[in-house]
């Protein structure tokens, strides 16, 4: 496949935290629009435990897909499919290092949070967790968000401000309902009036999920 059809195929993947070969688990971190892998690794540093590996792929042109996550999916192609493929390749890399999927957390902010949520729903399994800092399933308002498969008790943390200029709270609630139907254990937390950012209470919530997920 050419770079044009798979724009994220050859972008770098940044690593931090514990080495994959000796880590107790891993967090895949997806940055937002216009940001970078290094930016999201800073968030990873704020939430992770020393024994976890942090893995952050970089989007081509610093953007995973060109339009709103609420646009028709075809309006975000081939970037959206390429982004999901990129995450799949990162997860495969982690599994090849001996870390099973139930020891992998998928997390992201804004565009990266939408991508995280869509990836987990589209690739159902038991994950260590899903943390979406302001994001939800991808597709136009009113669209069918149904995904096949089971998440088998995966803990899910959906966080969002209300109102938010990019992610309507209704989409977070709809995403929570669909993920719950897929067998996830979902916690959706609304922050009235919070700007489009990651707040200290959200970092605390993420830390709690990670502590519980990797308690053993």
XYZ file of N, CA, C and O in Angstrom:
864
model
N 0.850 -1.197 0.000
C 0.000 0.000 0.000
C 0.882 1.242 0.000
O 1.892 1.298 0.670
N 0.536 2.209 -0.793
C 1.356 3.412 -0.857
C 1.110 4.300 0.356
O 0.126 4.159 1.082
N 2.042 5.239 0.537
C 1.887 6.171 1.645
C 0.596 6.959 1.517
O -0.079 7.267 2.500
N 0.175 7.268 0.285
C -1.043 8.052 0.077
C -2.259 7.327 0.633
O -3.142 7.939 1.243
N -2.316 6.012 0.430
C -3.464 5.245 0.899
C -3.343 4.831 2.361
O -4.329 4.439 2.978
N -2.151 4.918 2.906
C -1.913 4.505 4.296
C -0.990 5.537 4.935
O 0.175 5.265 5.241
N -1.511 6.752 5.163
C -0.646 7.879 5.527
C 0.106 7.718 6.841
O 1.148 8.345 7.026
N -0.406 6.898 7.764
C 0.266 6.757 9.059
C 1.205 5.546 9.116
O 1.799 5.278 10.164
N 1.329 4.825 8.001
C 2.054 3.556 8.026
C 3.499 3.705 8.496
O 3.995 2.877 9.262
N 4.173 4.764 8.049
C 5.610 4.866 8.314
C 5.965 5.944 9.331
O 7.126 6.350 9.419
N 4.989 6.417 10.071
C 5.288 7.420 11.102
C 5.945 6.743 12.307
O 5.745 5.548 12.550
N 6.741 7.489 13.076
C 7.468 6.864 14.188
C 6.561 6.497 15.361
O 5.456 7.027 15.508
N 7.049 5.578 16.170
C 6.377 5.190 17.417
C 7.348 5.484 18.557
O 8.463 4.956 18.580
N 6.934 6.330 19.487
C 7.806 6.738 20.585
C 7.571 5.838 21.801
O 6.435 5.432 22.063
N 8.635 5.576 22.530
C 8.568 4.703 23.715
C 9.099 5.437 24.935
O 10.039 6.232 24.830
N 8.511 5.152 26.076
C 8.990 5.679 27.354
C 8.558 4.702 28.446
O 7.940 3.668 28.165
N 8.912 5.025 29.678
C 8.574 4.137 30.780
C 9.429 2.881 30.766
O 10.558 2.878 30.274
N 8.871 1.796 31.280
C 9.613 0.539 31.366
C 9.830 -0.050 29.969
O 8.980 0.115 29.084
N 10.939 -0.740 29.736
C 11.127 -1.429 28.454
C 10.049 -2.490 28.249
O 9.630 -3.154 29.201
N 9.605 -2.650 27.008
C 8.554 -3.628 26.732
C 8.944 -5.024 27.197
O 8.111 -5.784 27.701
N 10.207 -5.363 27.055
C 10.656 -6.721 27.370
C 10.499 -7.071 28.849
O 10.390 -8.256 29.195
N 10.475 -6.058 29.708
C 10.383 -6.337 31.146
C 9.185 -5.668 31.813
O 9.018 -5.762 33.038
N 8.327 -5.005 31.042
C 7.203 -4.265 31.618
C 6.098 -5.201 32.103
O 5.888 -6.280 31.555
N 5.374 -4.756 33.126
C 4.237 -5.521 33.636
C 2.992 -5.300 32.783
O 2.019 -6.043 32.890
N 3.006 -4.283 31.959
C 1.891 -3.954 31.086
C 2.267 -2.758 30.250
O 3.394 -2.245 30.343
N 1.352 -2.322 29.419
C 1.662 -1.202 28.524
C 0.456 -0.294 28.364
O -0.694 -0.744 28.456
N 0.748 0.975 28.130
C -0.294 1.951 27.798
C 0.002 2.499 26.411
O 1.080 3.044 26.171
N -0.947 2.332 25.501
C -0.862 2.939 24.174
C -1.508 4.317 24.281
O -2.675 4.438 24.661
N -0.746 5.359 23.952
C -1.199 6.740 24.133
C -1.354 7.413 22.775
O -0.409 7.437 21.972
N -2.520 7.986 22.518
C -2.828 8.597 21.221
C -3.065 10.087 21.397
O -3.979 10.505 22.129
N -2.275 10.889 20.716
C -2.358 12.345 20.885
C -3.548 12.938 20.136
O -4.164 12.304 19.277
N -3.845 14.186 20.452
C -4.938 14.890 19.808
C -4.504 15.586 18.528
O -3.329 15.569 18.149
N -5.469 16.229 17.870
C -5.205 16.932 16.607
C -4.193 18.055 16.820
O -4.328 18.856 17.766
N -3.178 18.108 15.974
C -2.183 19.162 16.047
C -1.119 18.949 17.112
O -0.199 19.760 17.241
N -1.215 17.879 17.865
C -0.255 17.592 18.935
C 0.744 16.536 18.449
O 0.870 16.274 17.251
N 1.457 15.947 19.401
C 2.508 15.007 19.023
C 2.570 13.842 20.006
O 1.983 13.887 21.097
N 3.334 12.825 19.613
C 3.552 11.683 20.503
C 4.239 12.132 21.794
O 3.917 11.642 22.881
N 5.171 13.063 21.678
C 5.851 13.547 22.880
C 4.876 14.254 23.816
O 4.995 14.165 25.042
N 3.918 14.985 23.250
C 2.916 15.667 24.078
C 2.134 14.650 24.918
O 1.931 14.832 26.121
N 1.671 13.588 24.274
C 0.828 12.631 24.986
C 1.663 11.775 25.942
O 1.156 11.298 26.959
N 2.946 11.616 25.651
C 3.803 10.905 26.612
C 3.910 11.675 27.921
O 4.072 11.085 28.991
N 3.817 13.000 27.853
C 3.839 13.797 29.081
C 2.615 13.470 29.939
O 2.711 13.396 31.177
N 1.474 13.269 29.290
C 0.282 12.848 30.035
C 0.495 11.443 30.589
O 0.112 11.146 31.730
N 1.112 10.591 29.800
C 1.401 9.244 30.282
C 2.277 9.267 31.521
O 2.063 8.492 32.467
N 3.257 10.155 31.535
C 4.125 10.265 32.707
C 3.325 10.639 33.952
O 3.667 10.246 35.069
N 2.249 11.414 33.745
C 1.452 11.894 34.880
C 0.574 10.799 35.472
O 0.167 10.898 36.639
N 0.261 9.763 34.683
C -0.698 8.769 35.184
C -0.103 7.394 35.408
O -0.667 6.591 36.133
N 1.039 7.103 34.791
C 1.450 5.701 34.751
C 2.254 5.294 35.988
O 2.669 6.127 36.783
N 2.445 3.999 36.101
C 3.273 3.427 37.151
C 4.622 3.049 36.546
O 4.698 2.721 35.358
N 5.704 3.088 37.327
C 7.041 2.867 36.769
C 7.210 1.543 36.038
O 8.035 1.445 35.130
N 6.439 0.534 36.399
C 6.651 -0.781 35.776
C 5.892 -0.950 34.459
O 5.910 -2.024 33.865
N 5.230 0.112 33.987
C 4.479 0.048 32.738
C 5.250 0.707 31.600
O 5.941 1.713 31.795
N 5.115 0.143 30.409
C 5.690 0.746 29.208
C 4.691 1.736 28.609
O 3.481 1.507 28.645
N 5.203 2.831 28.092
C 4.380 3.821 27.399
C 4.737 3.783 25.918
O 5.911 3.892 25.556
N 3.721 3.656 25.070
C 3.953 3.548 23.634
C 3.039 4.560 22.929
O 1.820 4.500 23.074
N 3.652 5.493 22.185
C 2.876 6.582 21.586
C 3.215 6.725 20.106
O 4.279 7.241 19.757
N 2.329 6.289 19.220
C 2.553 6.512 17.786
C 2.291 7.971 17.417
O 1.484 8.649 18.056
N 2.994 8.405 16.379
C 2.839 9.774 15.884
C 1.959 9.765 14.628
O 2.196 8.969 13.723
N 0.981 10.664 14.576
C 0.143 10.776 13.377
C 0.868 11.555 12.294
O 1.614 12.496 12.579
N 0.650 11.180 11.043
C 1.196 11.938 9.919
C 0.598 13.345 9.932
O -0.625 13.511 10.056
N 1.444 14.364 9.858
C 0.946 15.729 9.866
C 0.293 16.124 11.176
O -0.477 17.091 11.231
N 0.558 15.357 12.243
C 0.041 15.634 13.585
C -1.491 15.520 13.673
O -2.092 16.037 14.613
N -2.103 14.853 12.720
C -3.566 14.719 12.709
C -3.945 13.316 12.267
O -3.498 12.858 11.220
N -4.767 12.652 13.062
C -5.138 11.275 12.738
C -6.120 11.210 11.569
O -6.096 10.279 10.777
N -7.034 12.177 11.504
C -7.984 12.250 10.394
C -8.396 13.717 10.246
O -8.355 14.486 11.203
N -8.797 14.129 9.024
C -8.872 15.560 8.750
C -10.110 16.274 9.266
O -10.072 17.492 9.498
N -11.208 15.571 9.428
C -12.467 16.237 9.798
C -12.920 15.811 11.195
O -12.309 14.954 11.830
N -14.015 16.393 11.649
C -14.586 16.037 12.950
C -14.880 14.542 13.027
O -15.208 13.906 12.016
N -14.806 14.000 14.239
C -15.162 12.584 14.414
C -16.648 12.364 14.186
O -17.097 11.227 14.065
N -17.424 13.446 14.096
C -18.853 13.349 13.830
C -19.176 13.440 12.337
O -20.334 13.330 11.947
N -18.151 13.650 11.503
C -18.362 13.690 10.056
C -18.628 12.275 9.539
O -18.282 11.283 10.196
N -19.238 12.154 8.352
C -19.361 10.815 7.747
C -17.993 10.153 7.661
O -16.994 10.810 7.333
N -17.918 8.866 7.971
C -16.625 8.185 8.050
C -15.827 8.316 6.762
O -14.609 8.452 6.788
N -16.520 8.290 5.613
C -15.799 8.367 4.349
C -15.084 9.709 4.181
O -14.101 9.805 3.447
N -15.569 10.748 4.892
C -14.922 12.051 4.806
C -13.570 12.057 5.527
O -12.773 12.983 5.348
N -13.329 11.053 6.358
C -12.063 10.967 7.101
C -11.140 9.880 6.560
O -10.125 9.559 7.184
N -11.516 9.306 5.424
C -10.659 8.269 4.813
C -9.694 8.869 3.793
O -9.988 9.935 3.242
N -8.519 8.235 3.556
C -8.076 6.955 4.126
C -7.413 7.089 5.495
O -6.894 6.114 6.032
N -7.451 8.306 6.062
C -6.715 8.554 7.312
C -7.259 7.747 8.490
O -6.489 7.227 9.307
N -8.589 7.658 8.607
C -9.167 6.949 9.746
C -8.785 5.469 9.722
O -8.326 4.924 10.737
N -8.956 4.826 8.588
C -8.588 3.406 8.499
C -7.096 3.213 8.733
O -6.669 2.247 9.383
N -6.286 4.129 8.205
C -4.839 4.047 8.410
C -4.494 4.204 9.891
O -3.609 3.510 10.416
N -5.193 5.102 10.585
C -4.930 5.305 12.016
C -5.276 4.063 12.820
O -4.510 3.630 13.694
N -6.420 3.448 12.517
C -6.805 2.224 13.221
C -5.810 1.101 12.935
O -5.467 0.308 13.831
N -5.331 1.053 11.700
C -4.322 0.053 11.337
C -3.021 0.305 12.088
O -2.337 -0.636 12.523
N -2.678 1.587 12.268
C -1.448 1.928 12.993
C -1.530 1.457 14.447
O -0.571 0.889 14.986
N -2.672 1.676 15.078
C -2.834 1.226 16.465
C -2.740 -0.296 16.528
O -2.104 -0.852 17.433
N -3.355 -0.969 15.573
C -3.285 -2.436 15.550
C -1.833 -2.905 15.464
O -1.442 -3.877 16.129
N -1.034 -2.214 14.662
C 0.370 -2.617 14.537
C 1.128 -2.376 15.841
O 2.005 -3.167 16.215
N 0.786 -1.312 16.552
C 1.423 -1.038 17.841
C 1.042 -2.114 18.861
O 1.892 -2.610 19.611
N -0.234 -2.487 18.884
C -0.680 -3.531 19.814
C 0.013 -4.855 19.481
O 0.443 -5.590 20.387
N 0.155 -5.145 18.210
C 0.862 -6.372 17.806
C 2.309 -6.343 18.276
O 2.849 -7.361 18.749
N 2.954 -5.185 18.150
C 4.333 -5.044 18.626
C 4.420 -5.329 20.129
O 5.338 -6.025 20.593
N 3.467 -4.811 20.865
C 3.464 -5.018 22.324
C 3.240 -6.495 22.653
O 3.926 -7.070 23.510
N 2.282 -7.113 21.961
C 2.008 -8.532 22.215
C 3.213 -9.393 21.841
O 3.493 -10.397 22.509
N 3.928 -8.985 20.811
C 5.116 -9.740 20.400
C 6.203 -9.697 21.469
O 7.063 -10.593 21.535
N 6.157 -8.672 22.307
C 7.116 -8.557 23.413
C 6.694 -9.388 24.617
O 7.396 -9.394 25.639
N 5.540 -10.061 24.528
C 5.109 -10.934 25.613
C 4.049 -10.343 26.529
O 3.707 -10.945 27.551
N 3.514 -9.180 26.194
C 2.469 -8.550 27.008
C 1.117 -8.866 26.378
O 0.845 -8.463 25.248
N 0.292 -9.585 27.095
C -1.001 -9.981 26.551
C -1.968 -8.797 26.530
O -1.780 -7.804 27.230
N -3.007 -8.932 25.711
C -3.910 -7.798 25.511
C -4.596 -7.374 26.810
O -4.931 -6.210 26.999
N -4.814 -8.322 27.710
C -5.463 -7.951 28.964
C -4.516 -7.213 29.913
O -4.881 -6.887 31.041
N -3.288 -6.931 29.429
C -2.347 -6.094 30.176
C -2.040 -4.811 29.398
O -1.051 -4.128 29.672
N -2.898 -4.490 28.421
C -2.696 -3.302 27.586
C -3.857 -2.329 27.793
O -5.029 -2.716 27.709
N -3.514 -1.076 28.066
C -4.493 0.011 28.163
C -4.392 0.851 26.898
O -3.292 1.160 26.434
N -5.544 1.204 26.326
C -5.592 2.124 25.188
C -6.119 3.448 25.727
O -7.186 3.485 26.360
N -5.386 4.539 25.500
C -5.773 5.838 26.078
C -5.454 6.952 25.103
O -4.534 6.850 24.282
N -6.208 8.042 25.195
C -5.930 9.179 24.335
C -6.703 10.401 24.752
O -7.610 10.333 25.601
N -6.325 11.531 24.129
C -6.996 12.798 24.401
C -7.634 13.334 23.115
O -6.991 13.349 22.055
N -8.877 13.768 23.212
C -9.608 14.428 22.133
C -9.652 13.544 20.886
O -10.243 12.466 20.930
N -9.033 13.946 19.777
C -9.048 13.099 18.583
C -8.469 11.725 18.906
O -8.943 10.699 18.416
N -7.425 11.709 19.742
C -6.835 10.447 20.162
C -7.772 9.642 21.050
O -7.741 8.406 21.048
N -8.626 10.313 21.815
C -9.603 9.614 22.657
C -10.691 8.975 21.801
O -11.142 7.856 22.078
N -11.124 9.688 20.773
C -12.113 9.118 19.847
C -11.530 7.889 19.152
O -12.196 6.855 19.025
N -10.299 8.013 18.724
C -9.634 6.904 18.051
C -9.446 5.724 19.015
O -9.640 4.557 18.633
N -9.092 5.997 20.251
C -8.935 4.937 21.253
C -10.240 4.171 21.440
O -10.266 2.937 21.456
N -11.329 4.922 21.584
C -12.635 4.309 21.823
C -13.056 3.470 20.617
O -13.532 2.338 20.756
N -12.864 4.039 19.427
C -13.257 3.319 18.205
C -12.411 2.065 18.021
O -12.924 1.009 17.615
N -11.120 2.163 18.338
C -10.250 0.988 18.164
C -10.694 -0.157 19.078
O -10.800 -1.310 18.640
N -10.941 0.148 20.336
C -11.314 -0.904 21.283
C -12.649 -1.539 20.878
O -12.797 -2.765 20.905
N -13.614 -0.714 20.469
C -14.919 -1.269 20.065
C -14.803 -2.094 18.779
O -15.523 -3.069 18.600
N -13.888 -1.690 17.905
C -13.735 -2.381 16.614
C -12.837 -3.603 16.702
O -12.806 -4.417 15.773
N -12.095 -3.695 17.793
C -11.185 -4.826 18.008
C -11.470 -5.407 19.389
O -10.622 -5.352 20.290
N -12.682 -5.939 19.593
C -13.119 -6.322 20.931
C -12.291 -7.447 21.526
O -11.952 -8.417 20.851
N -11.970 -7.284 22.803
C -11.198 -8.264 23.568
C -11.238 -7.787 25.014
O -11.851 -6.762 25.334
N -10.567 -8.548 25.893
C -10.410 -8.085 27.275
C -9.104 -7.284 27.341
O -8.018 -7.846 27.246
N -9.242 -5.968 27.476
C -8.086 -5.082 27.644
C -7.923 -4.772 29.138
O -8.851 -4.916 29.938
N -6.732 -4.288 29.490
C -6.543 -3.814 30.868
C -7.370 -2.576 31.115
O -7.757 -2.295 32.262
N -7.651 -1.826 30.058
C -8.486 -0.652 30.228
C -8.548 0.203 28.981
O -7.724 0.074 28.066
N -9.546 1.066 28.959
C -9.692 2.121 27.951
C -9.911 3.422 28.713
O -10.793 3.494 29.576
N -9.081 4.429 28.406
C -9.227 5.740 29.042
C -9.369 6.770 27.928
O -8.429 6.982 27.151
N -10.528 7.404 27.855
C -10.779 8.417 26.825
C -10.934 9.772 27.506
O -11.952 10.043 28.151
N -9.902 10.604 27.357
C -9.968 11.965 27.877
C -10.673 12.831 26.821
O -10.046 13.401 25.929
N -11.965 12.912 26.914
C -12.817 13.673 25.991
C -12.834 13.036 24.609
O -12.109 13.435 23.688
N -13.676 12.035 24.457
C -13.818 11.379 23.161
C -14.907 10.327 23.211
O -15.382 9.958 24.290
N -15.314 9.860 22.045
C -16.345 8.837 21.957
C -16.245 8.110 20.638
O -15.339 8.369 19.830
N -17.169 7.196 20.424
C -17.195 6.418 19.189
C -17.365 7.341 17.980
O -18.007 8.392 18.073
N -16.790 6.936 16.862
C -16.706 7.779 15.669
C -17.902 7.548 14.748
O -18.269 6.409 14.459
N -18.474 8.667 14.289
C -19.588 8.602 13.348
C -20.519 9.787 13.550
O -20.511 10.433 14.600
N -21.335 10.095 12.546
C -22.241 11.242 12.642
C -23.257 11.098 13.773
O -23.590 9.982 14.185
N -23.755 12.221 14.258
C -24.824 12.198 15.246
C -26.020 11.451 14.667
O -26.369 11.635 13.496
N -26.621 10.605 15.464
C -27.766 9.845 15.015
C -27.406 8.545 14.311
O -28.286 7.769 13.951
N -26.097 8.319 14.119
C -25.684 7.101 13.431
C -25.776 5.900 14.369
O -25.811 6.054 15.597
N -25.801 4.717 13.797
C -25.825 3.482 14.573
C -24.420 3.200 15.095
O -23.497 2.991 14.303
N -24.234 3.213 16.395
C -22.910 3.017 16.998
C -22.640 1.554 17.320
O -21.611 1.239 17.932
N -23.525 0.658 16.919
C -23.385 -0.754 17.305
C -22.092 -1.368 16.758
O -21.728 -1.155 15.601
N -21.410 -2.115 17.622
C -20.235 -2.891 17.242
C -20.452 -4.324 17.719
O -21.020 -4.553 18.791
N -19.983 -5.263 16.929
C -20.082 -6.665 17.315
C -18.935 -7.035 18.255
O -17.863 -6.433 18.216
N -19.170 -8.047 19.101
C -18.095 -8.568 19.937
C -18.273 -8.210 21.400
O -19.169 -7.462 21.783
N -17.390 -8.784 22.218
C -17.470 -8.621 23.666
C -16.173 -8.055 24.228
O -15.072 -8.450 23.820
N -16.308 -7.141 25.174
C -15.151 -6.542 25.840
C -14.861 -7.215 27.181
O -13.877 -6.859 27.843
N -15.702 -8.162 27.573
C -15.390 -9.116 28.642
C -14.891 -8.466 29.934
O -13.902 -8.892 30.516
N -15.581 -7.433 30.356
C -15.233 -6.810 31.632
C -14.134 -5.766 31.568
O -13.645 -5.313 32.611
N -13.732 -5.372 30.377
C -12.715 -4.315 30.253
C -13.172 -3.053 31.001
O -14.265 -2.548 30.754
N -12.349 -2.540 31.912
C -12.714 -1.282 32.578
C -12.537 -0.103 31.632
O -11.499 0.036 30.977
N -13.563 0.729 31.546
C -13.572 1.862 30.614
C -13.846 3.139 31.391
O -14.788 3.206 32.190
N -13.029 4.140 31.154
C -13.194 5.451 31.777
C -13.382 6.484 30.672
O -12.476 6.722 29.873
N -14.591 7.052 30.603
C -14.906 8.087 29.618
C -15.061 9.403 30.364
O -15.909 9.524 31.261
N -14.269 10.398 29.987
C -14.241 11.674 30.694
C -14.544 12.789 29.710
O -14.073 12.767 28.567
N -15.305 13.796 30.139
C -15.609 14.873 29.209
C -16.157 16.106 29.879
O -16.827 16.025 30.914
N -15.848 17.272 29.294
C -16.461 18.509 29.746
C -17.842 18.653 29.108
O -18.167 17.996 28.129
N -18.633 19.526 29.676
C -19.971 19.771 29.128
C -20.361 21.216 29.436
O -20.508 21.554 30.608
N -20.505 22.068 28.405
C -20.360 21.738 26.984
C -18.891 21.658 26.572
O -18.027 22.259 27.214
N -18.648 20.904 25.484
C -17.303 20.830 24.907
C -17.413 21.227 23.432
O -18.363 20.815 22.760
N -16.471 22.023 22.917
C -16.593 22.509 21.538
C -16.427 21.428 20.480
O -16.802 21.643 19.317
N -15.878 20.286 20.836
C -15.591 19.257 19.837
C -16.331 17.942 20.091
O -16.614 17.204 19.138
N -16.599 17.624 21.345
C -17.186 16.322 21.681
C -18.445 16.543 22.524
O -18.365 16.851 23.722
N -19.625 16.405 21.933
C -20.864 16.572 22.711
C -20.975 15.519 23.805
O -20.650 14.352 23.583
N -21.427 15.931 24.974
C -21.581 14.979 26.072
C -22.519 13.841 25.691
O -22.318 12.686 26.100
N -23.509 14.123 24.850
C -24.442 13.073 24.436
C -23.709 11.923 23.759
O -24.033 10.752 23.956
N -22.669 12.234 22.965
C -21.921 11.167 22.299
C -21.158 10.318 23.316
O -20.982 9.106 23.136
N -20.668 10.951 24.377
C -19.980 10.175 25.414
C -20.975 9.236 26.103
O -20.680 8.057 26.341
N -22.163 9.741 26.390
C -23.177 8.882 26.998
C -23.569 7.739 26.058
O -23.712 6.593 26.501
N -23.750 8.048 24.772
C -24.116 7.003 23.801
C -22.992 5.965 23.676
O -23.252 4.765 23.549
N -21.759 6.440 23.711
C -20.614 5.520 23.633
C -20.562 4.634 24.872
O -20.290 3.433 24.777
N -20.820 5.228 26.029
C -20.823 4.458 27.277
C -21.862 3.346 27.214
O -21.611 2.202 27.622
N -23.012 3.669 26.658
C -24.094 2.678 26.561
C -23.679 1.523 25.637
O -23.877 0.353 25.973
N -23.080 1.855 24.499
C -22.678 0.806 23.559
C -21.567 -0.068 24.147
O -21.598 -1.302 24.034
N -20.580 0.560 24.776
C -19.481 -0.216 25.360
C -19.988 -1.100 26.492
O -19.523 -2.228 26.669
N -20.932 -0.577 27.256
C -21.543 -1.378 28.316
C -22.286 -2.581 27.721
O -22.197 -3.704 28.243
N -22.979 -2.356 26.612
C -23.669 -3.462 25.933
C -22.689 -4.526 25.443
O -23.051 -5.696 25.304
N -21.450 -4.098 25.180
C -20.420 -5.029 24.714
C -19.728 -5.748 25.869
O -18.802 -6.540 25.644
N -20.159 -5.455 27.088
C -19.601 -6.166 28.232
C -18.493 -5.442 28.966
O -17.834 -6.037 29.833
N -18.265 -4.175 28.643
C -17.285 -3.391 29.388
C -17.887 -2.907 30.708
O -19.110 -2.856 30.864
N -17.022 -2.575 31.643
C -17.447 -1.954 32.898
C -17.124 -0.468 32.764
O -15.967 -0.061 32.854
N -18.153 0.328 32.504
C -17.964 1.705 32.054
C -18.254 2.708 33.164
O -19.262 2.598 33.863
N -17.348 3.666 33.279
C -17.567 4.815 34.148
C -17.448 6.066 33.279
O -16.388 6.327 32.690
N -18.520 6.830 33.162
C -18.510 8.080 32.404
C -18.663 9.237 33.387
O -19.618 9.276 34.170
N -17.718 10.162 33.343
C -17.708 11.269 34.316
C -17.775 12.592 33.563
O -16.940 12.873 32.701
N -18.766 13.404 33.901
C -19.016 14.698 33.252
C -18.476 15.824 34.130
O -18.698 15.834 35.347
N -17.790 16.763 33.491
C -17.218 17.917 34.196
C -17.855 19.187 33.637
O -17.393 19.738 32.621
N -18.913 19.685 34.270
C -19.603 20.871 33.753
C -18.655 22.070 33.662
O -17.951 22.397 34.622
N -18.639 22.716 32.492
C -17.866 23.931 32.306
C -16.371 23.752 32.140
O -15.653 24.746 31.972
N -15.893 22.538 32.166
C -14.448 22.309 32.009
C -14.017 22.591 30.559
O -14.646 22.106 29.636
N -12.943 23.372 30.341
C -12.469 23.617 28.979
C -11.974 22.333 28.320
O -11.867 21.287 28.959
N -11.622 22.439 27.024
C -11.153 21.279 26.259
C -9.701 20.992 26.630
O -8.760 21.402 25.932
N -9.544 20.292 27.732
C -8.218 19.989 28.248
C -8.321 18.755 29.139
O -9.372 18.119 29.213
N -7.229 18.400 29.806
C -7.245 17.312 30.796
C -7.021 17.949 32.165
O -6.013 18.617 32.398
N -7.966 17.754 33.066
C -7.899 18.376 34.388
C -7.264 17.427 35.407
O -7.161 16.221 35.191
N -6.870 17.998 36.535
C -6.254 17.205 37.608
C -7.177 16.088 38.105
O -6.713 14.957 38.321
N -8.478 16.348 38.304
C -9.349 15.244 38.743
C -9.395 14.094 37.734
O -9.518 12.926 38.124
N -9.296 14.407 36.442
C -9.304 13.347 35.435
C -8.030 12.501 35.517
O -8.057 11.284 35.335
N -6.915 13.161 35.766
C -5.661 12.427 35.949
C -5.776 11.494 37.151
O -5.328 10.336 37.104
N -6.393 11.966 38.210
C -6.589 11.116 39.392
C -7.466 9.912 39.061
O -7.193 8.781 39.519
N -8.517 10.138 38.275
C -9.393 9.019 37.885
C -8.623 7.988 37.056
O -8.779 6.782 37.236
N -7.793 8.474 36.153
C -7.009 7.557 35.325
C -6.021 6.765 36.174
O -5.834 5.557 35.968
N -5.397 7.427 37.120
C -4.464 6.722 38.016
C -5.179 5.603 38.769
O -4.627 4.502 38.934
N -6.394 5.887 39.219
C -7.144 4.866 39.963
C -7.431 3.655 39.080
O -7.307 2.503 39.524
N -7.826 3.900 37.823
C -8.082 2.767 36.921
C -6.815 1.938 36.742
O -6.851 0.701 36.796
N -5.683 2.613 36.545
C -4.435 1.884 36.325
C -4.018 1.111 37.568
O -3.519 -0.027 37.470
N -4.201 1.711 38.732
C -3.845 1.017 39.975
C -4.658 -0.256 40.135
O -4.135 -1.300 40.543
N -5.955 -0.172 39.814
C -6.808 -1.354 39.925
C -6.476 -2.376 38.840
O -6.449 -3.583 39.094
N -6.194 -1.896 37.634
C -5.936 -2.802 36.517
C -4.648 -3.583 36.705
O -4.542 -4.736 36.268
N -3.665 -2.955 37.350
C -2.348 -3.599 37.487
C -2.014 -3.867 38.951
O -0.853 -3.868 39.342
N -3.047 -4.115 39.751
C -2.829 -4.378 41.178
C -2.077 -5.683 41.384
O -1.304 -5.827 42.331
N -2.311 -6.646 40.488
C -1.678 -7.967 40.669
C -0.274 -7.969 40.088
O 0.013 -7.264 39.134
